[in-house]
Amino acid sequence: MTTRPRVAVLDYGSGNLRSVARALARSGAEVSVTADFEAALGAQGLVVPGVGAYAACMAGLRAVRGDQVIDRRLAGSRPVLGICVGMQVLFAEGVEHGVRTQGCGQWPGTVQRLHATVLPHMGWNTVRAPAGSLLFAGIGRAERFYFVHSYAALGLPLPAGGYLRPPALTWAEHGEPFIAAVENGPLTATQFYPEKSGDAGAALLTNWLETLR
Amino acid sequence: MTVAVRVIPCLDVDAGRVVKGVRFAELRDAGDPAELAAAYDGEGADELVFLDITASSGGRDTMYEVVGRTADQVFIPLTVGGGVRTVGDVDRLLRAGADKVSLNTAAIARPGLLAEAAHRFGSQCVVLSVDARRAPGTASGFEVTTHGGRRGTGIDAVEWAARAVDLGVGEILLNSLDADGTRSGFDLELIRAVRAAVTVPVIASGGAGELSHFAPAIGAGADAVLAASVFHFGELRIAEVKAALRVAGHPVR
């Protein structure tokens, strides 16, 4: 008998917390929704959801010291999963309506408005995962995930030097290529909503929960 | 790597029960929106729309419970509309588990509601539902109606859609009242006119009767197709619609 991994969903006033909590539970997690610093720090896995404006999400995240929780967790190799704007805030900055907002800075790069004829990018799209991806293991290339966003990271420009182990990037395309998911040791993120992506999303969450064991 | 055309069943809900007879033999309770939602999810629906047609305010409270139960067991996006009047209503529905909320009559009376909702919750979860019909007196030839099409407003439907996008809505649910119930196909002219005026996704609604009706709506510029009775009565299956769209060259899930 295996124990259910304990996952905290960070409640900082953003995101459909109920859906993400239910989807994680369906994939085998014991889920708590919390804004408590210690609880978020101590869980085996932390999920950072997020919808809406970048600046509002960053403000909400800082208000519960979510940026510090993420830092502390990563210092101890404790897994964190960012979803949608919860992924975007992990980058260095976001630009919305001409306003530049500093992000958590876990990765270099700017989250910016996609160039596409129809925005938001709303609906089910395919992704191109890298070889050896743990997150997309066993998920066919034809599977689709549910996206809703107008902004995205178009790249993750690593500094020269080459000593870093580069994050594994999964790409998608809407008007132009953008980053759909990042796997970077304990820090994982998806631009799409796994909790709204049916069976493919459930398989992905199960894969992430496997990394907590 | 192209976003798939969405196929969306719409359920009319009155005091927590599905109104139109739904013929799904395998269901225990064909009047339960949550159970029907799960059945449509199983059939491959890309998204679901609940339209609350409850007249009494007391009956409306059951909608939040229904939305919550549905969100607990269905892992595809859910849009809820009907009778949404205030930002507080939007908040309650989102908290109950809706992913998007559609606004209609209240936004016509007070367009600022769209901006308030979009500002507070983000454009991605604010949908404008437009009930349009042909009206020679308007610039585009289509006017906005209320009360299920019984009352004309004189407001140009295409201009209204464009204004709503300026105010921050992230999607247009475009229902043709001329085509609604005819089962003779979507109103392609209406779709083309709105597509040309807005940059957000457009869901085409009204008129679906046969498999051959769906691809032309996408060809006219819709990003998604919505239908109710043809699905509920089992005349068309979600998978058949998707197969027809695929044959016509449109990507589907």
Tab-separated table of C-alpha atoms in Angstrom:
chain	number	residue	atom	x	y	z
A	1	MET	CA	0.000	0.000	0.000
A	2	THR	CA	1.379	3.379	-0.961
A	3	THR	CA	0.695	6.530	0.986
A	4	ARG	CA	-0.891	9.469	-0.693
A	5	PRO	CA	1.555	12.338	-1.230
A	6	ARG	CA	0.635	15.426	0.789
A	7	VAL	CA	0.134	18.417	-1.493
A	8	ALA	CA	-0.638	22.000	-0.512
A	9	VAL	CA	-2.414	24.300	-2.955
A	10	LEU	CA	-1.336	27.854	-2.218
A	11	ASP	CA	-4.339	30.093	-1.594
A	12	TYR	CA	-3.274	33.651	-2.345
A	13	GLY	CA	-6.561	34.856	-3.789
A	14	SER	CA	-6.035	33.619	-7.319
A	15	GLY	CA	-7.187	30.630	-9.289
A	16	ASN	CA	-9.926	28.055	-9.305
A	17	LEU	CA	-8.642	26.355	-6.142
A	18	ARG	CA	-11.496	23.916	-5.906
A	19	SER	CA	-10.849	22.468	-9.356
A	20	VAL	CA	-7.133	22.072	-8.902
A	21	ALA	CA	-7.601	20.523	-5.451
A	22	ARG	CA	-10.156	18.036	-6.796
A	23	ALA	CA	-7.996	17.116	-9.773
A	24	LEU	CA	-4.961	16.497	-7.538
A	25	ALA	CA	-7.083	14.346	-5.239
A	26	ARG	CA	-8.306	12.357	-8.237
A	27	SER	CA	-4.707	11.733	-9.230
A	28	GLY	CA	-3.933	10.366	-5.766
A	29	ALA	CA	-2.848	13.284	-3.580
A	30	GLU	CA	-3.941	14.219	-0.100
A	31	VAL	CA	-4.695	17.886	-0.694
A	32	SER	CA	-4.924	20.916	1.545
A	33	VAL	CA	-5.687	24.436	0.362
A	34	THR	CA	-3.732	26.881	2.477
A	35	ALA	CA	-2.290	30.371	2.763
A	36	ASP	CA	-0.207	29.348	5.780
A	37	PHE	CA	3.550	29.769	5.324
A	38	GLU	CA	4.585	26.738	7.373
A	39	ALA	CA	1.943	24.465	5.840
A	40	ALA	CA	2.986	25.490	2.327
A	41	LEU	CA	6.625	24.972	3.246
A	42	GLY	CA	6.105	21.593	4.860
A	43	ALA	CA	3.968	19.811	2.278
A	44	GLN	CA	5.601	17.221	0.049
A	45	GLY	CA	4.414	19.148	-2.987
A	46	LEU	CA	3.277	22.753	-3.412
A	47	VAL	CA	0.979	23.858	-6.220
A	48	VAL	CA	0.899	27.543	-7.134
A	49	PRO	CA	-2.214	28.232	-9.233
A	50	GLY	CA	-3.038	31.592	-10.766
A	51	VAL	CA	-5.440	33.372	-13.082
A	52	GLY	CA	-5.915	36.969	-14.096
A	53	ALA	CA	-3.444	39.806	-14.243
A	54	TYR	CA	0.274	39.265	-13.659
A	55	ALA	CA	0.659	42.272	-11.359
A	56	ALA	CA	-2.340	41.283	-9.231
A	57	CYS	CA	-1.041	37.706	-8.917
A	58	MET	CA	2.440	38.862	-7.908
A	59	ALA	CA	0.955	41.203	-5.319
A	60	GLY	CA	-1.225	38.417	-3.948
A	61	LEU	CA	1.684	35.988	-3.902
A	62	ARG	CA	3.923	38.437	-2.038
A	63	ALA	CA	1.128	39.172	0.453
A	64	VAL	CA	1.265	35.565	1.673
A	65	ARG	CA	5.078	35.441	1.236
A	66	GLY	CA	4.544	32.904	-1.531
A	67	ASP	CA	7.731	34.008	-3.285
A	68	GLN	CA	9.712	33.192	-0.137
A	69	VAL	CA	7.952	29.856	0.280
A	70	ILE	CA	8.981	28.943	-3.259
A	71	ASP	CA	12.596	30.003	-2.608
A	72	ARG	CA	12.811	28.065	0.637
A	73	ARG	CA	11.273	24.961	-0.870
A	74	LEU	CA	13.634	24.991	-3.837
A	75	ALA	CA	16.631	25.444	-1.532
A	76	GLY	CA	15.624	22.122	-0.008
A	77	SER	CA	14.768	20.462	-3.347
A	78	ARG	CA	11.089	20.314	-2.422
A	79	PRO	CA	8.821	20.157	-5.481
A	80	VAL	CA	6.760	23.133	-6.623
A	81	LEU	CA	4.266	23.137	-9.505
A	82	GLY	CA	3.144	26.459	-11.004
A	83	ILE	CA	0.015	26.553	-13.161
A	84	CYS	CA	-0.894	29.229	-15.736
A	85	VAL	CA	-0.134	32.625	-14.143
A	86	GLY	CA	1.396	30.536	-11.348
A	87	MET	CA	3.953	29.544	-13.998
A	88	GLN	CA	4.304	33.012	-15.450
A	89	VAL	CA	5.251	34.587	-12.113
A	90	LEU	CA	8.238	32.223	-11.875
A	91	PHE	CA	9.898	34.149	-14.715
A	92	ALA	CA	11.902	37.329	-14.235
A	93	GLU	CA	9.130	39.694	-15.284
A	94	GLY	CA	5.775	40.126	-16.965
A	95	VAL	CA	4.625	42.920	-19.249
A	96	GLU	CA	0.889	43.553	-19.484
A	97	HIS	CA	-0.661	46.691	-20.986
A	98	GLY	CA	2.762	48.329	-20.986
A	99	VAL	CA	3.233	47.720	-17.257
A	100	ARG	CA	6.369	45.805	-16.327
A	101	THR	CA	6.064	43.718	-13.164
A	102	GLN	CA	8.925	41.937	-11.482
A	103	GLY	CA	8.288	38.213	-11.062
A	104	CYS	CA	9.852	35.648	-8.729
A	105	GLY	CA	12.878	35.431	-10.998
A	106	GLN	CA	13.387	31.676	-10.742
A	107	TRP	CA	13.989	31.742	-14.495
A	108	PRO	CA	15.205	34.464	-16.835
A	109	GLY	CA	12.770	35.653	-19.464
A	110	THR	CA	9.814	37.949	-19.945
A	111	VAL	CA	6.158	36.975	-20.061
A	112	GLN	CA	4.568	39.022	-22.820
A	113	ARG	CA	1.518	39.243	-25.042
A	114	LEU	CA	1.352	36.621	-27.771
A	115	HIS	CA	1.200	37.745	-31.384
A	116	ALA	CA	-1.898	35.968	-32.684
A	117	THR	CA	-5.022	36.925	-34.592
A	118	VAL	CA	-7.335	35.542	-31.875
A	119	LEU	CA	-6.596	36.088	-28.181
A	120	PRO	CA	-6.962	34.734	-25.541
A	121	HIS	CA	-5.494	31.449	-26.738
A	122	MET	CA	-8.488	29.510	-25.457
A	123	GLY	CA	-8.952	25.810	-25.938
A	124	TRP	CA	-7.223	22.488	-26.397
A	125	ASN	CA	-3.806	22.405	-28.000
A	126	THR	CA	-1.009	19.914	-28.540
A	127	VAL	CA	2.451	20.351	-27.036
A	128	ARG	CA	5.981	19.249	-27.947
A	129	ALA	CA	7.664	17.764	-24.898
A	130	PRO	CA	11.407	17.070	-24.803
A	131	ALA	CA	12.803	13.542	-24.831
A	132	GLY	CA	13.026	12.157	-21.331
A	133	SER	CA	10.306	14.395	-19.904
A	134	LEU	CA	8.997	13.021	-16.611
A	135	LEU	CA	5.936	15.255	-16.699
A	136	PHE	CA	4.727	14.009	-20.080
A	137	ALA	CA	5.883	10.395	-19.660
A	138	GLY	CA	3.383	8.020	-21.247
A	139	ILE	CA	1.298	10.851	-22.686
A	140	GLY	CA	0.963	10.629	-26.470
A	141	ARG	CA	2.020	13.472	-28.743
A	142	ALA	CA	-1.521	13.812	-30.073
A	143	GLU	CA	-2.982	14.510	-26.620
A	144	ARG	CA	-4.264	18.022	-26.048
A	145	PHE	CA	-4.259	20.280	-22.979
A	146	TYR	CA	-6.587	23.139	-22.108
A	147	PHE	CA	-5.094	26.626	-22.375
A	148	VAL	CA	-6.553	30.035	-21.540
A	149	HIS	CA	-4.069	32.898	-21.722
A	150	SER	CA	-3.023	35.904	-23.772
A	151	TYR	CA	0.506	36.167	-22.374
A	152	ALA	CA	3.343	33.670	-22.378
A	153	ALA	CA	7.100	33.249	-22.087
A	154	LEU	CA	8.553	33.094	-25.574
A	155	GLY	CA	11.907	31.850	-24.371
A	156	LEU	CA	14.076	31.121	-21.366
A	157	PRO	CA	17.365	32.850	-22.174
A	158	LEU	CA	20.009	31.164	-20.054
A	159	PRO	CA	23.117	33.137	-19.190
A	160	ALA	CA	26.354	32.194	-20.917
A	161	GLY	CA	28.716	29.977	-18.958
A	162	GLY	CA	27.211	26.574	-19.419
A	163	TYR	CA	27.506	25.395	-15.858
A	164	LEU	CA	23.734	25.346	-15.388
A	165	ARG	CA	21.732	22.297	-16.176
A	166	PRO	CA	19.218	23.856	-18.576
A	167	PRO	CA	15.519	23.509	-17.756
A	168	ALA	CA	13.659	21.090	-20.038
A	169	LEU	CA	11.164	23.067	-22.110
A	170	THR	CA	7.891	21.927	-23.630
A	171	TRP	CA	6.606	24.116	-26.444
A	172	ALA	CA	3.219	24.921	-27.906
A	173	GLU	CA	2.150	27.326	-30.606
A	174	HIS	CA	-0.552	29.937	-30.990
A	175	GLY	CA	0.424	32.561	-33.502
A	176	GLU	CA	4.012	31.948	-32.413
A	177	PRO	CA	5.843	29.326	-30.349
A	178	PHE	CA	5.722	29.755	-26.583
A	179	ILE	CA	6.750	27.768	-23.518
A	180	ALA	CA	3.941	25.404	-22.478
A	181	ALA	CA	5.790	23.697	-19.630
A	182	VAL	CA	9.114	23.798	-17.785
A	183	GLU	CA	10.808	20.976	-15.876
A	184	ASN	CA	13.701	22.220	-13.822
A	185	GLY	CA	14.613	19.847	-11.006
A	186	PRO	CA	12.107	20.419	-8.198
A	187	LEU	CA	10.515	23.362	-10.041
A	188	THR	CA	7.866	22.429	-12.588
A	189	ALA	CA	5.274	24.562	-14.337
A	190	THR	CA	2.602	24.422	-17.011
A	191	GLN	CA	1.004	27.265	-18.956
A	192	PHE	CA	-2.102	25.123	-19.514
A	193	TYR	CA	-4.514	23.929	-16.824
A	194	PRO	CA	-3.925	20.232	-16.085
A	195	GLU	CA	-6.975	20.279	-13.809
A	196	LYS	CA	-9.147	21.224	-16.784
A	197	SER	CA	-7.406	18.993	-19.306
A	198	GLY	CA	-9.452	15.830	-18.834
A	199	ASP	CA	-7.601	12.502	-18.819
A	200	ALA	CA	-4.396	13.941	-20.289
A	201	GLY	CA	-4.274	16.445	-17.446
A	202	ALA	CA	-4.908	13.709	-14.881
A	203	ALA	CA	-2.047	11.656	-16.322
A	204	LEU	CA	0.263	14.674	-16.100
A	205	LEU	CA	-0.673	15.368	-12.475
A	206	THR	CA	-0.106	11.704	-11.658
A	207	ASN	CA	3.355	11.979	-13.225
A	208	TRP	CA	4.115	15.039	-11.118
A	209	LEU	CA	2.879	13.337	-7.947
A	210	GLU	CA	5.226	10.429	-8.756
A	211	THR	CA	8.158	12.832	-8.419
A	212	LEU	CA	7.106	13.552	-4.803
A	213	ARG	CA	7.486	9.983	-3.631
B	1	MET	CA	0.025	22.713	-33.129
B	2	THR	CA	-3.211	24.526	-33.769
B	3	VAL	CA	-5.796	25.038	-31.080
B	4	ALA	CA	-8.666	22.609	-31.623
B	5	VAL	CA	-12.168	23.646	-32.566
B	6	ARG	CA	-14.278	23.216	-29.441
B	7	VAL	CA	-17.571	21.339	-29.423
B	8	ILE	CA	-19.742	22.503	-26.543
B	9	PRO	CA	-23.067	21.121	-25.304
B	10	CYS	CA	-25.309	23.600	-23.489
B	11	LEU	CA	-27.644	22.581	-20.680
B	12	ASP	CA	-30.640	24.674	-19.634
B	13	VAL	CA	-30.993	24.398	-15.861
B	14	ASP	CA	-34.106	25.394	-13.901
B	15	ALA	CA	-33.838	25.310	-10.098
B	16	GLY	CA	-31.036	22.780	-10.317
B	17	ARG	CA	-32.661	20.466	-12.848
B	18	VAL	CA	-32.049	20.073	-16.573
B	19	VAL	CA	-35.115	21.317	-18.371
B	20	LYS	CA	-35.249	19.886	-21.851
B	21	GLY	CA	-35.746	16.159	-21.931
B	22	VAL	CA	-32.422	14.494	-22.274
B	23	ARG	CA	-32.290	11.011	-23.684
B	24	PHE	CA	-29.259	9.367	-22.238
B	25	ALA	CA	-30.394	5.849	-21.520
B	26	GLU	CA	-27.383	5.040	-19.381
B	27	LEU	CA	-27.989	7.803	-16.850
B	28	ARG	CA	-29.445	7.163	-13.432
B	29	ASP	CA	-30.880	10.658	-13.278
B	30	ALA	CA	-31.151	12.406	-16.626
B	31	GLY	CA	-32.330	15.561	-14.913
B	32	ASP	CA	-29.171	16.030	-12.869
B	33	PRO	CA	-26.869	18.574	-14.547
B	34	ALA	CA	-23.766	17.140	-12.870
B	35	GLU	CA	-24.464	13.644	-14.116
B	36	LEU	CA	-25.182	14.890	-17.628
B	37	ALA	CA	-22.031	16.971	-17.569
B	38	ALA	CA	-20.034	13.866	-16.683
B	39	ALA	CA	-21.711	11.953	-19.519
B	40	TYR	CA	-20.832	14.677	-22.029
B	41	ASP	CA	-17.283	14.780	-20.682
B	42	GLY	CA	-17.104	11.035	-21.311
B	43	GLU	CA	-18.361	11.573	-24.856
B	44	GLY	CA	-15.562	14.010	-25.588
B	45	ALA	CA	-17.172	17.416	-25.029
B	46	ASP	CA	-14.447	20.065	-24.927
B	47	GLU	CA	-16.271	22.385	-22.581
B	48	LEU	CA	-19.732	22.724	-21.039
B	49	VAL	CA	-22.179	25.584	-20.728
B	50	PHE	CA	-24.878	25.731	-18.049
B	51	LEU	CA	-27.578	28.281	-18.706
B	52	ASP	CA	-29.530	29.038	-15.543
B	53	ILE	CA	-33.124	29.818	-16.512
B	54	THR	CA	-34.438	29.766	-12.939
B	55	ALA	CA	-37.004	32.482	-12.411
B	56	SER	CA	-37.179	32.543	-8.610
B	57	SER	CA	-34.307	33.915	-6.581
B	58	GLY	CA	-34.630	31.091	-4.057
B	59	GLY	CA	-34.252	28.503	-6.810
B	60	ARG	CA	-31.115	30.250	-8.020
B	61	ASP	CA	-29.182	29.231	-4.928
B	62	THR	CA	-29.355	25.612	-5.998
B	63	MET	CA	-27.298	26.604	-9.040
B	64	TYR	CA	-24.220	27.199	-6.908
B	65	GLU	CA	-24.567	23.745	-5.420
B	66	VAL	CA	-25.013	22.220	-8.897
B	67	VAL	CA	-21.946	24.057	-10.217
B	68	GLY	CA	-19.918	22.838	-7.250
B	69	ARG	CA	-20.972	19.234	-7.663
B	70	THR	CA	-20.220	19.391	-11.376
B	71	ALA	CA	-16.794	20.936	-10.882
B	72	ASP	CA	-15.992	18.197	-8.375
B	73	GLN	CA	-16.398	15.431	-10.925
B	74	VAL	CA	-15.915	16.957	-14.370
B	75	PHE	CA	-12.409	17.994	-15.391
B	76	ILE	CA	-13.143	20.117	-18.432
B	77	PRO	CA	-14.024	23.837	-18.440
B	78	LEU	CA	-17.475	24.918	-17.321
B	79	THR	CA	-19.136	28.199	-18.285
B	80	VAL	CA	-22.195	29.308	-16.343
B	81	GLY	CA	-24.605	32.018	-17.432
B	82	GLY	CA	-28.158	33.203	-17.012
B	83	GLY	CA	-29.360	35.850	-14.607
B	84	VAL	CA	-25.882	37.055	-13.656
B	85	ARG	CA	-26.407	40.653	-12.548
B	86	THR	CA	-23.523	41.762	-10.373
B	87	VAL	CA	-19.815	41.269	-9.836
B	88	GLY	CA	-20.882	39.482	-6.643
B	89	ASP	CA	-22.828	36.949	-8.730
B	90	VAL	CA	-19.747	36.354	-10.889
B	91	ASP	CA	-17.628	35.888	-7.775
B	92	ARG	CA	-20.036	33.355	-6.279
B	93	LEU	CA	-20.160	31.294	-9.467
B	94	LEU	CA	-16.374	31.285	-9.837
B	95	ARG	CA	-15.975	30.287	-6.190
B	96	ALA	CA	-18.547	27.540	-6.677
B	97	GLY	CA	-16.322	26.076	-9.396
B	98	ALA	CA	-17.267	27.752	-12.686
B	99	ASP	CA	-14.301	28.532	-14.928
B	100	LYS	CA	-16.072	31.230	-16.910
B	101	VAL	CA	-19.213	33.254	-16.368
B	102	SER	CA	-21.337	34.621	-19.180
B	103	LEU	CA	-23.146	37.931	-18.921
B	104	ASN	CA	-26.009	39.113	-21.070
B	105	THR	CA	-28.968	41.293	-20.073
B	106	ALA	CA	-27.350	42.943	-17.065
B	107	ALA	CA	-24.407	44.000	-19.228
B	108	ILE	CA	-26.732	45.600	-21.772
B	109	ALA	CA	-28.310	47.623	-18.977
B	110	ARG	CA	-24.919	48.502	-17.514
B	111	PRO	CA	-21.901	47.825	-19.779
B	112	GLY	CA	-19.528	48.874	-16.985
B	113	LEU	CA	-20.304	45.539	-15.346
B	114	LEU	CA	-18.170	43.839	-18.030
B	115	ALA	CA	-15.185	46.053	-17.266
B	116	GLU	CA	-15.583	45.530	-13.525
B	117	ALA	CA	-15.778	41.753	-13.880
B	118	ALA	CA	-12.842	41.605	-16.296
B	119	HIS	CA	-10.740	43.840	-14.083
B	120	ARG	CA	-11.437	41.848	-10.956
B	121	PHE	CA	-11.360	38.292	-12.275
B	122	GLY	CA	-9.494	38.582	-15.571
B	123	SER	CA	-10.763	38.649	-19.149
B	124	GLN	CA	-10.279	34.910	-19.472
B	125	CYS	CA	-13.320	34.137	-17.336
B	126	VAL	CA	-15.728	36.795	-18.600
B	127	VAL	CA	-17.904	35.804	-21.553
B	128	LEU	CA	-20.405	38.069	-23.282
B	129	SER	CA	-23.499	36.218	-24.418
B	130	VAL	CA	-25.182	37.967	-27.347
B	131	ASP	CA	-28.686	37.005	-28.493
B	132	ALA	CA	-28.817	38.532	-31.971
B	133	ARG	CA	-31.486	38.712	-34.643
B	134	ARG	CA	-31.757	40.329	-38.025
B	135	ALA	CA	-32.934	43.937	-37.885
B	136	PRO	CA	-32.783	46.043	-41.056
B	137	GLY	CA	-32.554	49.281	-39.070
B	138	THR	CA	-29.104	48.570	-37.623
B	139	ALA	CA	-25.739	49.232	-39.262
B	140	SER	CA	-24.683	45.586	-39.338
B	141	GLY	CA	-28.192	44.272	-39.965
B	142	PHE	CA	-28.281	42.531	-36.564
B	143	GLU	CA	-29.631	43.796	-33.255
B	144	VAL	CA	-29.238	42.631	-29.670
B	145	THR	CA	-32.335	41.166	-28.038
B	146	THR	CA	-33.243	40.351	-24.457
B	147	HIS	CA	-35.730	38.037	-22.768
B	148	GLY	CA	-34.937	35.118	-25.026
B	149	GLY	CA	-35.364	37.181	-28.160
B	150	ARG	CA	-38.756	38.585	-27.320
B	151	ARG	CA	-37.512	42.125	-26.863
B	152	GLY	CA	-35.392	44.028	-29.335
B	153	THR	CA	-33.040	46.659	-27.989
B	154	GLY	CA	-32.149	48.482	-31.188
B	155	ILE	CA	-28.478	48.055	-30.223
B	156	ASP	CA	-26.296	46.875	-33.093
B	157	ALA	CA	-25.176	43.348	-32.202
B	158	VAL	CA	-21.808	43.573	-33.951
B	159	GLU	CA	-20.962	46.942	-32.426
B	160	TRP	CA	-22.014	45.626	-29.027
B	161	ALA	CA	-19.703	42.629	-29.318
B	162	ALA	CA	-16.803	44.901	-30.290
B	163	ARG	CA	-17.516	47.274	-27.421
B	164	ALA	CA	-17.668	44.394	-24.952
B	165	VAL	CA	-14.224	43.261	-26.068
B	166	ASP	CA	-12.937	46.802	-25.514
B	167	LEU	CA	-14.423	46.603	-22.031
B	168	GLY	CA	-12.467	43.427	-21.395
B	169	VAL	CA	-14.520	40.322	-22.164
B	170	GLY	CA	-12.441	37.346	-23.262
B	171	GLU	CA	-14.963	35.495	-25.385
B	172	ILE	CA	-18.247	35.994	-27.268
B	173	LEU	CA	-21.046	33.440	-27.095
B	174	LEU	CA	-22.961	34.365	-30.221
B	175	ASN	CA	-26.490	33.054	-30.439
B	176	SER	CA	-28.590	33.610	-33.543
B	177	LEU	CA	-32.264	33.812	-32.636
B	178	ASP	CA	-33.235	33.610	-36.296
B	179	ALA	CA	-31.445	30.277	-36.603
B	180	ASP	CA	-32.185	29.014	-33.076
B	181	GLY	CA	-34.579	26.101	-33.153
B	182	THR	CA	-34.704	25.919	-36.964
B	183	ARG	CA	-32.076	23.166	-37.208
B	184	SER	CA	-31.251	24.564	-40.643
B	185	GLY	CA	-27.678	25.604	-39.889
B	186	PHE	CA	-25.795	28.395	-38.125
B	187	ASP	CA	-26.217	32.018	-39.234
B	188	LEU	CA	-22.956	32.329	-41.138
B	189	GLU	CA	-23.452	35.995	-41.976
B	190	LEU	CA	-23.765	36.859	-38.307
B	191	ILE	CA	-20.661	34.838	-37.451
B	192	ARG	CA	-18.652	36.530	-40.231
B	193	ALA	CA	-19.758	39.988	-39.127
B	194	VAL	CA	-18.805	39.448	-35.479
B	195	ARG	CA	-15.571	37.628	-36.371
B	196	ALA	CA	-14.512	40.645	-38.430
B	197	ALA	CA	-15.224	42.977	-35.504
B	198	VAL	CA	-13.561	41.164	-32.573
B	199	THR	CA	-10.227	39.470	-31.823
B	200	VAL	CA	-11.450	37.204	-28.992
B	201	PRO	CA	-12.764	33.665	-29.531
B	202	VAL	CA	-16.325	33.372	-30.841
B	203	ILE	CA	-18.648	30.486	-29.943
B	204	ALA	CA	-21.330	29.975	-32.591
B	205	SER	CA	-24.746	28.993	-31.294
B	206	GLY	CA	-28.179	28.475	-32.783
B	207	GLY	CA	-29.294	26.417	-35.746
B	208	ALA	CA	-27.329	23.192	-35.497
B	209	GLY	CA	-29.365	20.327	-36.936
B	210	GLU	CA	-27.061	18.155	-39.012
B	211	LEU	CA	-23.429	17.099	-39.032
B	212	SER	CA	-22.822	19.187	-42.143
B	213	HIS	CA	-23.771	22.382	-40.304
B	214	PHE	CA	-20.746	22.625	-38.029
B	215	ALA	CA	-17.792	23.037	-40.394
B	216	PRO	CA	-19.293	26.074	-42.206
B	217	ALA	CA	-19.615	27.864	-38.847
B	218	ILE	CA	-15.893	27.350	-38.276
B	219	GLY	CA	-15.216	28.386	-41.866
B	220	ALA	CA	-17.135	31.599	-41.177
B	221	GLY	CA	-14.754	32.355	-38.315
B	222	ALA	CA	-16.137	30.699	-35.176
B	223	ASP	CA	-13.635	29.106	-32.787
B	224	ALA	CA	-16.192	26.843	-31.150
B	225	VAL	CA	-19.643	25.448	-31.842
B	226	LEU	CA	-22.405	25.096	-29.277
B	227	ALA	CA	-25.579	23.059	-29.492
B	228	ALA	CA	-28.235	21.849	-27.110
B	229	SER	CA	-31.194	19.813	-28.308
B	230	VAL	CA	-29.428	17.834	-31.053
B	231	PHE	CA	-27.083	16.508	-28.388
B	232	HIS	CA	-29.674	16.064	-25.660
B	233	PHE	CA	-32.014	14.093	-27.878
B	234	GLY	CA	-29.141	11.920	-29.021
B	235	GLU	CA	-29.648	12.920	-32.657
B	236	LEU	CA	-26.019	13.887	-32.966
B	237	ARG	CA	-23.145	12.623	-30.860
B	238	ILE	CA	-20.155	14.753	-29.915
B	239	ALA	CA	-17.794	12.279	-31.580
B	240	GLU	CA	-19.740	12.432	-34.851
B	241	VAL	CA	-19.570	16.216	-34.907
B	242	LYS	CA	-15.845	16.077	-34.297
B	243	ALA	CA	-15.376	13.502	-37.045
B	244	ALA	CA	-17.264	15.748	-39.462
B	245	LEU	CA	-15.121	18.719	-38.485
B	246	ARG	CA	-11.950	16.673	-38.877
B	247	VAL	CA	-12.960	15.534	-42.362
B	248	ALA	CA	-13.544	19.193	-43.244
B	249	GLY	CA	-9.953	19.915	-42.248
B	250	HIS	CA	-10.487	21.478	-38.819
B	251	PRO	CA	-8.391	20.299	-35.864
B	252	VAL	CA	-10.364	18.646	-33.069
B	253	ARG	CA	-9.434	16.980	-29.816
